mmCIF file of C-alpha atoms in Angstrom:
data_model
loop_
_atom_site.group_PDB
_atom_site.id
_atom_site.type_symbol
_atom_site.label_atom_id
_atom_site.label_comp_id
_atom_site.label_asym_id
_atom_site.label_seq_id
_atom_site.Cartn_x
_atom_site.Cartn_y
_atom_site.Cartn_z
ATOM 1 C CA MET A 1 68.868 57.312 56.695
ATOM 2 C CA SER A 2 71.766 54.903 57.232
ATOM 3 C CA THR A 3 74.785 56.456 58.975
ATOM 4 C CA ASN A 4 77.112 53.495 58.407
ATOM 5 C CA THR A 5 80.173 54.606 56.469
ATOM 6 C CA VAL A 6 81.066 51.116 55.205
ATOM 7 C CA GLU A 7 78.924 48.091 54.388
ATOM 8 C CA LYS A 8 80.802 44.784 54.607
ATOM 9 C CA THR A 9 79.334 42.374 52.093
ATOM 10 C CA THR A 10 80.188 39.979 49.261
ATOM 11 C CA LEU A 11 80.342 40.824 45.564
ATOM 12 C CA HIS A 12 80.296 38.350 42.684
ATOM 13 C CA PHE A 13 83.596 38.653 40.793
ATOM 14 C CA ILE A 14 85.449 36.508 38.287
ATOM 15 C CA LYS A 15 87.820 34.238 40.217
ATOM 16 C CA ALA A 16 91.470 35.265 40.064
ATOM 17 C CA SER A 17 92.394 31.799 38.784
ATOM 18 C CA ALA A 18 89.666 31.660 36.124
ATOM 19 C CA THR A 19 90.535 31.231 32.457
ATOM 20 C CA GLY A 20 88.306 31.102 29.414
ATOM 21 C CA THR A 21 85.056 32.977 28.885
ATOM 22 C CA PRO A 22 82.526 33.323 31.748
ATOM 23 C CA VAL A 23 78.861 32.694 30.961
ATOM 24 C CA ILE A 24 75.667 34.114 32.481
ATOM 25 C CA ASN A 25 72.253 32.712 31.573
ATOM 26 C CA TYR A 26 68.811 34.249 32.097
ATOM 27 C CA SER A 27 66.015 31.757 31.540
ATOM 28 C CA GLY A 28 63.444 34.472 30.764
ATOM 29 C CA PHE A 29 61.150 33.082 33.442
ATOM 30 C CA ASP A 30 61.207 33.357 37.243
ATOM 31 C CA GLU A 31 64.440 31.496 37.984
ATOM 32 C CA GLN A 32 67.519 33.288 39.259
ATOM 33 C CA GLN A 33 70.407 33.927 36.880
ATOM 34 C CA GLU A 34 72.795 31.020 36.313
ATOM 35 C CA TYR A 35 76.584 31.544 36.381
ATOM 36 C CA SER A 36 79.471 29.465 35.109
ATOM 37 C CA ALA A 37 82.186 28.251 37.491
ATOM 38 C CA HIS A 38 84.322 31.296 36.629
ATOM 39 C CA TYR A 39 82.337 33.317 39.204
ATOM 40 C CA GLY A 40 82.872 33.462 42.956
ATOM 41 C CA PHE A 41 81.709 35.694 45.817
ATOM 42 C CA GLU A 42 84.425 37.680 47.589
ATOM 43 C CA GLU A 43 84.263 39.815 50.713
ATOM 44 C CA THR A 44 84.236 43.486 49.785
ATOM 45 C CA GLU A 45 83.716 46.810 51.529
ATOM 46 C CA VAL A 46 81.147 49.099 49.942
ATOM 47 C CA ILE A 47 81.336 52.732 51.044
ATOM 48 C CA ASN A 48 78.282 54.844 51.833
ATOM 49 C CA ALA A 49 78.527 57.547 49.155
ATOM 50 C CA ARG A 50 76.284 59.826 51.215
ATOM 51 C CA ALA A 51 78.844 59.839 54.016
ATOM 52 C CA VAL A 52 81.951 60.796 52.029
ATOM 53 C CA SER A 53 83.486 64.265 52.166
ATOM 54 C CA THR A 54 81.460 67.020 50.545
ATOM 55 C CA GLU A 55 84.561 67.736 48.478
ATOM 56 C CA THR A 56 84.127 64.370 46.773
ATOM 57 C CA VAL A 57 81.708 64.563 43.872
ATOM 58 C CA PHE A 58 80.856 61.494 41.848
ATOM 59 C CA ASN A 59 79.699 62.228 38.315
ATOM 60 C CA LEU A 60 79.527 60.515 34.958
ATOM 61 C CA ASP A 61 82.801 61.976 33.730
ATOM 62 C CA ASN A 62 85.033 61.193 36.714
ATOM 63 C CA ALA A 63 83.456 58.101 38.289
ATOM 64 C CA GLY A 64 81.002 56.783 35.704
ATOM 65 C CA PHE A 65 77.944 57.171 37.966
ATOM 66 C CA GLN A 66 75.951 60.099 39.303
ATOM 67 C CA LEU A 67 73.087 60.528 41.785
ATOM 68 C CA THR A 68 70.305 62.932 40.869
ATOM 69 C CA ASN A 69 66.808 63.905 41.953
ATOM 70 C CA PHE A 70 64.050 62.590 39.697
ATOM 71 C CA GLU A 71 60.307 62.604 40.378
ATOM 72 C CA PRO A 72 58.565 61.666 37.128
ATOM 73 C CA ASN A 73 54.882 61.159 36.594
ATOM 74 C CA GLU A 74 54.191 57.607 37.702
ATOM 75 C CA VAL A 75 53.134 54.956 35.222
ATOM 76 C CA ASP A 76 52.306 51.260 35.367
ATOM 77 C CA PHE A 77 55.840 49.909 35.087
ATOM 78 C CA LEU A 78 54.591 46.434 34.179
ATOM 79 C CA GLU A 79 52.965 47.797 31.006
ATOM 80 C CA SER A 80 55.865 48.039 28.576
ATOM 81 C CA GLU A 81 54.169 50.200 25.957
ATOM 82 C CA THR A 82 52.991 52.674 28.596
ATOM 83 C CA VAL A 83 56.538 52.941 29.941
ATOM 84 C CA LYS A 84 57.831 53.658 26.441
ATOM 85 C CA ALA A 85 55.177 56.278 25.681
ATOM 86 C CA ASP A 86 55.019 58.099 29.039
ATOM 87 C CA TYR A 87 58.207 57.348 30.967
ATOM 88 C CA TYR A 88 60.894 57.344 28.261
ATOM 89 C CA PRO A 89 60.397 61.042 27.379
ATOM 90 C CA GLN A 90 60.828 62.019 31.036
ATOM 91 C CA VAL A 91 64.042 59.994 31.273
ATOM 92 C CA GLU A 92 65.366 61.560 28.061
ATOM 93 C CA ALA A 93 64.615 65.068 29.350
ATOM 94 C CA LEU A 94 66.373 64.435 32.666
ATOM 95 C CA ILE A 95 69.516 63.017 31.091
ATOM 96 C CA LYS A 96 69.640 65.853 28.591
ATOM 97 C CA ALA A 97 69.395 68.392 31.427
ATOM 98 C CA GLN A 98 71.978 66.603 33.603
ATOM 99 C CA THR A 99 74.581 66.085 30.881
ATOM 100 C CA GLY A 100 74.067 68.932 28.399
ATOM 101 C CA ALA A 101 73.571 66.407 25.612
ATOM 102 C CA ALA A 102 72.194 67.673 22.322
ATOM 103 C CA HIS A 103 69.976 64.623 21.889
ATOM 104 C CA VAL A 104 68.979 61.628 24.027
ATOM 105 C CA VAL A 105 67.201 58.471 22.895
ATOM 106 C CA ALA A 106 65.740 55.914 25.338
ATOM 107 C CA PHE A 107 65.660 52.534 23.628
ATOM 108 C CA ASP A 108 65.098 49.816 26.231
ATOM 109 C CA HIS A 109 64.273 49.123 29.869
ATOM 110 C CA THR A 110 64.238 46.322 32.430
ATOM 111 C CA VAL A 111 62.031 46.039 35.504
ATOM 112 C CA ARG A 112 63.643 43.947 38.240
ATOM 113 C CA ARG A 113 61.611 42.585 41.128
ATOM 114 C CA GLY A 114 62.981 40.339 43.848
ATOM 115 C CA ILE A 115 59.826 38.235 43.954
ATOM 116 C CA LYS A 116 58.943 34.792 42.635
ATOM 117 C CA ALA A 117 56.655 36.062 39.864
ATOM 118 C CA SER A 118 59.374 38.216 38.298
ATOM 119 C CA ASN A 119 61.271 37.223 35.164
ATOM 120 C CA ARG A 120 64.110 39.602 36.085
ATOM 121 C CA HIS A 121 65.633 39.517 39.561
ATOM 122 C CA PRO A 122 68.361 41.820 40.934
ATOM 123 C CA ALA A 123 71.569 41.038 39.038
ATOM 124 C CA TYR A 124 74.147 39.649 41.457
ATOM 125 C CA HIS A 125 77.267 39.869 39.312
ATOM 126 C CA VAL A 126 79.798 42.660 38.878
ATOM 127 C CA HIS A 127 79.348 43.838 35.319
ATOM 128 C CA ASN A 128 79.134 46.574 32.754
ATOM 129 C CA ASP A 129 76.381 46.158 30.173
ATOM 130 C CA TYR A 130 78.749 46.664 27.224
ATOM 131 C CA THR A 131 82.350 46.304 26.150
ATOM 132 C CA HIS A 132 84.268 48.835 24.057
ATOM 133 C CA GLN A 133 83.058 46.936 20.994
ATOM 134 C CA THR A 134 79.447 46.159 21.888
ATOM 135 C CA GLY A 135 78.575 49.700 22.993
ATOM 136 C CA PRO A 136 78.722 51.096 19.437
ATOM 137 C CA ILE A 137 77.276 47.884 17.963
ATOM 138 C CA ARG A 138 74.186 48.161 20.158
ATOM 139 C CA ALA A 139 73.664 51.742 18.960
ATOM 140 C CA GLN A 140 73.703 50.556 15.362
ATOM 141 C CA THR A 141 70.938 48.036 16.081
ATOM 142 C CA VAL A 142 68.527 50.215 18.093
ATOM 143 C CA LEU A 143 68.880 53.750 16.697
ATOM 144 C CA ASP A 144 67.490 55.295 13.535
ATOM 145 C CA ASP A 145 69.931 55.798 10.703
ATOM 146 C CA ALA A 146 69.051 59.498 10.671
ATOM 147 C CA ILE A 147 70.296 59.916 14.260
ATOM 148 C CA LEU A 148 73.475 57.967 13.590
ATOM 149 C CA LYS A 149 74.163 60.019 10.461
ATOM 150 C CA ARG A 150 73.438 63.346 12.193
ATOM 151 C CA PHE A 151 75.914 62.639 15.009
ATOM 152 C CA ALA A 152 78.499 60.641 13.068
ATOM 153 C CA GLY A 153 81.950 61.380 14.481
ATOM 154 C CA LYS A 154 80.501 63.146 17.553
ATOM 155 C CA ARG A 155 80.626 61.986 21.159
ATOM 156 C CA MET A 156 78.162 59.198 22.004
ATOM 157 C CA VAL A 157 77.515 58.041 25.579
ATOM 158 C CA GLN A 158 75.358 55.129 26.680
ATOM 159 C CA ILE A 159 73.647 55.968 29.990
ATOM 160 C CA ASN A 160 71.249 53.928 32.146
ATOM 161 C CA LEU A 161 68.873 55.596 34.570
ATOM 162 C CA TRP A 162 68.187 53.362 37.588
ATOM 163 C CA ARG A 163 65.618 54.005 40.336
ATOM 164 C CA SER A 164 63.202 52.394 42.760
ATOM 165 C CA ILE A 165 59.578 51.904 41.724
ATOM 166 C CA ASP A 166 58.384 50.758 45.167
ATOM 167 C CA GLY A 167 59.447 53.208 47.840
ATOM 168 C CA VAL A 168 62.639 52.990 49.874
ATOM 169 C CA ILE A 169 65.070 50.264 48.778
ATOM 170 C CA GLU A 170 65.502 47.925 51.761
ATOM 171 C CA LYS A 171 67.248 45.002 50.010
ATOM 172 C CA ASP A 172 69.729 44.431 47.203
ATOM 173 C CA PRO A 173 70.864 48.000 46.419
ATOM 174 C CA LEU A 174 73.416 48.686 43.702
ATOM 175 C CA ALA A 175 77.145 49.089 44.297
ATOM 176 C CA PHE A 176 79.198 51.156 41.854
ATOM 177 C CA LEU A 177 82.917 51.042 41.155
ATOM 178 C CA ASP A 178 84.633 54.417 40.938
ATOM 179 C CA PHE A 179 86.150 54.256 37.444
ATOM 180 C CA SER A 180 89.285 56.041 38.627
ATOM 181 C CA THR A 181 90.092 52.969 40.746
ATOM 182 C CA LEU A 182 89.651 50.457 37.916
ATOM 183 C CA ASP A 183 92.624 48.582 36.492
ATOM 184 C CA SER A 184 91.642 47.634 32.947
ATOM 185 C CA ASN A 185 93.773 44.481 33.267
ATOM 186 C CA ASP A 186 91.095 43.132 35.637
ATOM 187 C CA LEU A 187 88.338 43.340 33.001
ATOM 188 C CA VAL A 188 87.057 40.066 31.580
ATOM 189 C CA LYS A 189 84.702 39.698 28.622
ATOM 190 C CA ALA A 190 81.742 37.484 29.500
ATOM 191 C CA ASN A 191 78.950 35.993 27.403
ATOM 192 C CA ILE A 192 75.372 36.575 28.484
ATOM 193 C CA SER A 193 72.294 34.827 27.108
ATOM 194 C CA PHE A 194 68.572 35.500 27.385
ATOM 195 C CA ASN A 195 65.683 33.224 26.520
ATOM 196 C CA ASP A 196 62.728 35.100 25.068
ATOM 197 C CA MET A 197 59.699 34.579 27.326
ATOM 198 C CA HIS A 198 57.341 34.269 24.354
ATOM 199 C CA SER A 199 59.399 32.107 22.000
ATOM 200 C CA THR A 200 62.336 29.719 21.888
ATOM 201 C CA GLN A 201 64.656 32.425 20.563
ATOM 202 C CA LYS A 202 67.962 32.849 22.390
ATOM 203 C CA HIS A 203 69.574 36.305 22.585
ATOM 204 C CA GLN A 204 73.347 36.484 23.023
ATOM 205 C CA GLY A 205 75.486 39.375 24.171
ATOM 206 C CA GLU A 206 78.919 40.311 25.461
ATOM 207 C CA ILE A 207 79.558 42.325 28.616
ATOM 208 C CA PHE A 208 82.443 43.206 30.888
ATOM 209 C CA ALA A 209 82.921 41.198 34.093
ATOM 210 C CA LEU A 210 85.687 41.883 36.604
ATOM 211 C CA LYS A 211 88.349 40.331 38.788
ATOM 212 C CA LYS A 212 88.749 41.802 42.264
ATOM 213 C CA ASN A 213 91.601 44.200 42.968
ATOM 214 C CA LYS A 214 92.482 45.604 46.398
ATOM 215 C CA HIS A 215 92.705 49.105 44.934
ATOM 216 C CA GLN A 216 89.080 49.144 43.776
ATOM 217 C CA LYS A 217 86.716 51.529 45.583
ATOM 218 C CA TRP A 218 83.042 50.584 45.696
ATOM 219 C CA TYR A 219 80.185 52.919 46.677
ATOM 220 C CA TYR A 220 76.416 52.814 47.179
ATOM 221 C CA TYR A 221 73.559 55.146 48.087
ATOM 222 C CA PRO A 222 71.611 53.689 51.017
ATOM 223 C CA GLU A 223 67.828 53.922 51.250
ATOM 224 C CA MET A 224 67.179 55.370 47.824
ATOM 225 C CA ASP A 225 63.531 55.950 47.004
ATOM 226 C CA GLY A 226 61.559 56.942 43.918
ATOM 227 C CA SER A 227 62.570 60.601 44.207
ATOM 228 C CA GLU A 228 66.186 59.754 43.333
ATOM 229 C CA ALA A 229 67.905 58.051 40.432
ATOM 230 C CA VAL A 230 71.440 57.015 39.555
ATOM 231 C CA LEU A 231 72.839 57.632 36.097
ATOM 232 C CA ILE A 232 75.155 54.754 35.155
ATOM 233 C CA LYS A 233 77.511 55.074 32.195
ATOM 234 C CA GLY A 234 77.785 51.981 30.023
ATOM 235 C CA PHE A 235 79.935 53.311 27.175
ATOM 236 C CA ASP A 236 81.619 56.560 26.190
ATOM 237 C CA SER A 237 83.300 57.242 22.873
ATOM 238 C CA GLU A 238 85.438 59.922 24.554
ATOM 239 C CA PRO A 239 88.570 58.154 25.908
ATOM 240 C CA SER A 240 89.566 60.977 28.258
ATOM 241 C CA SER A 241 86.381 60.506 30.317
ATOM 242 C CA ALA A 242 85.329 57.635 32.587
ATOM 243 C CA ARG A 243 84.336 54.958 30.095
ATOM 244 C CA PHE A 244 81.741 53.135 32.226
ATOM 245 C CA ALA A 245 80.753 52.128 35.768
ATOM 246 C CA MET A 246 81.011 48.489 36.827
ATOM 247 C CA HIS A 247 78.072 47.738 39.115
ATOM 248 C CA THR A 248 76.143 44.983 40.851
ATOM 249 C CA ALA A 249 73.332 44.266 43.260
ATOM 250 C CA PHE A 250 74.577 43.198 46.694
ATOM 251 C CA PRO A 251 73.111 42.020 50.012
ATOM 252 C CA LEU A 252 73.059 44.398 52.957
ATOM 253 C CA ALA A 253 74.423 42.910 56.171
ATOM 254 C CA ASN A 254 71.115 43.339 58.008
ATOM 255 C CA GLN A 255 68.652 42.519 55.238
ATOM 256 C CA GLY A 256 66.288 39.593 55.636
ATOM 257 C CA GLU A 257 62.774 38.310 55.069
ATOM 258 C CA HIS A 258 61.409 41.239 57.075
ATOM 259 C CA ASN A 259 62.590 43.627 54.336
ATOM 260 C CA LYS A 260 60.470 44.089 51.245
ATOM 261 C CA PRO A 261 61.989 42.883 47.967
ATOM 262 C CA ARG A 262 63.620 45.505 45.789
ATOM 263 C CA GLN A 263 61.638 46.625 42.748
ATOM 264 C CA SER A 264 63.432 48.907 40.298
ATOM 265 C CA ILE A 265 63.583 50.021 36.694
ATOM 266 C CA GLU A 266 66.675 50.671 34.604
ATOM 267 C CA THR A 267 66.115 52.611 31.402
ATOM 268 C CA ARG A 268 68.786 52.525 28.700
ATOM 269 C CA THR A 269 69.626 55.540 26.581
ATOM 270 C CA TYR A 270 72.163 56.905 24.158
ATOM 271 C CA ALA A 271 73.169 60.552 24.563
ATOM 272 C CA PHE A 272 74.782 62.540 21.742
ATOM 273 C CA PHE A 273 76.868 65.702 21.984
ATOM 274 C CA ASP A 274 77.611 68.370 19.377
ATOM 275 C CA VAL A 275 81.345 68.193 20.052
#
């Protein structure tokens, strides 16, 4: 297990001088993501969350992210329908147990593999999957009307569960921004587009990107394996709680061709509370 307290690296922020709307494009095939000129890499310190004081506890409500143990029954993660049938229920059960939610619905997932044959590589840009507007809009498009009606007016939280699907992560781990150190004035709305692999259809979305601020505190969990997972908040209808966790893949200082590519799965859910 790594004993380094700080990893010095570069993170992909929106440039301080940038104006207009940043754009990210995924081809849907095996190319890396493409970024508009608004983006630039900046030197950043990422703190080993395993090495911080035991009095410091990162959870969904105070920081927007939370480490947990998770050892589900393994499935073939390249078979989408199998993941939905066998893996989604295990994710839903874990999030329900960790958060006390009354109901959890898994609605989507992405497998990322840092290899040539992958159509989704680690995402090297600081982002949150939703904005304050698109979080609720996404729920309207993926959830049954009965669920939305049952929990109308109640707290709704979008939560991703992220974990390795190929042993210890040796390259491109995730860094997470402690929400308590976020200045909302640094948030930038960015457009993101996806080409469907099986058609010419283009999918458009809006996410949060970020400008760097010296007060930001970034953390990561070194050498995660398949027995652990990180819960990442993407939206919370409760304004008194951490609203989300900005995050990004980043290169470790000592990673290279001798390290195996990172393979991971992020499963997207909505959690509902009877309050």
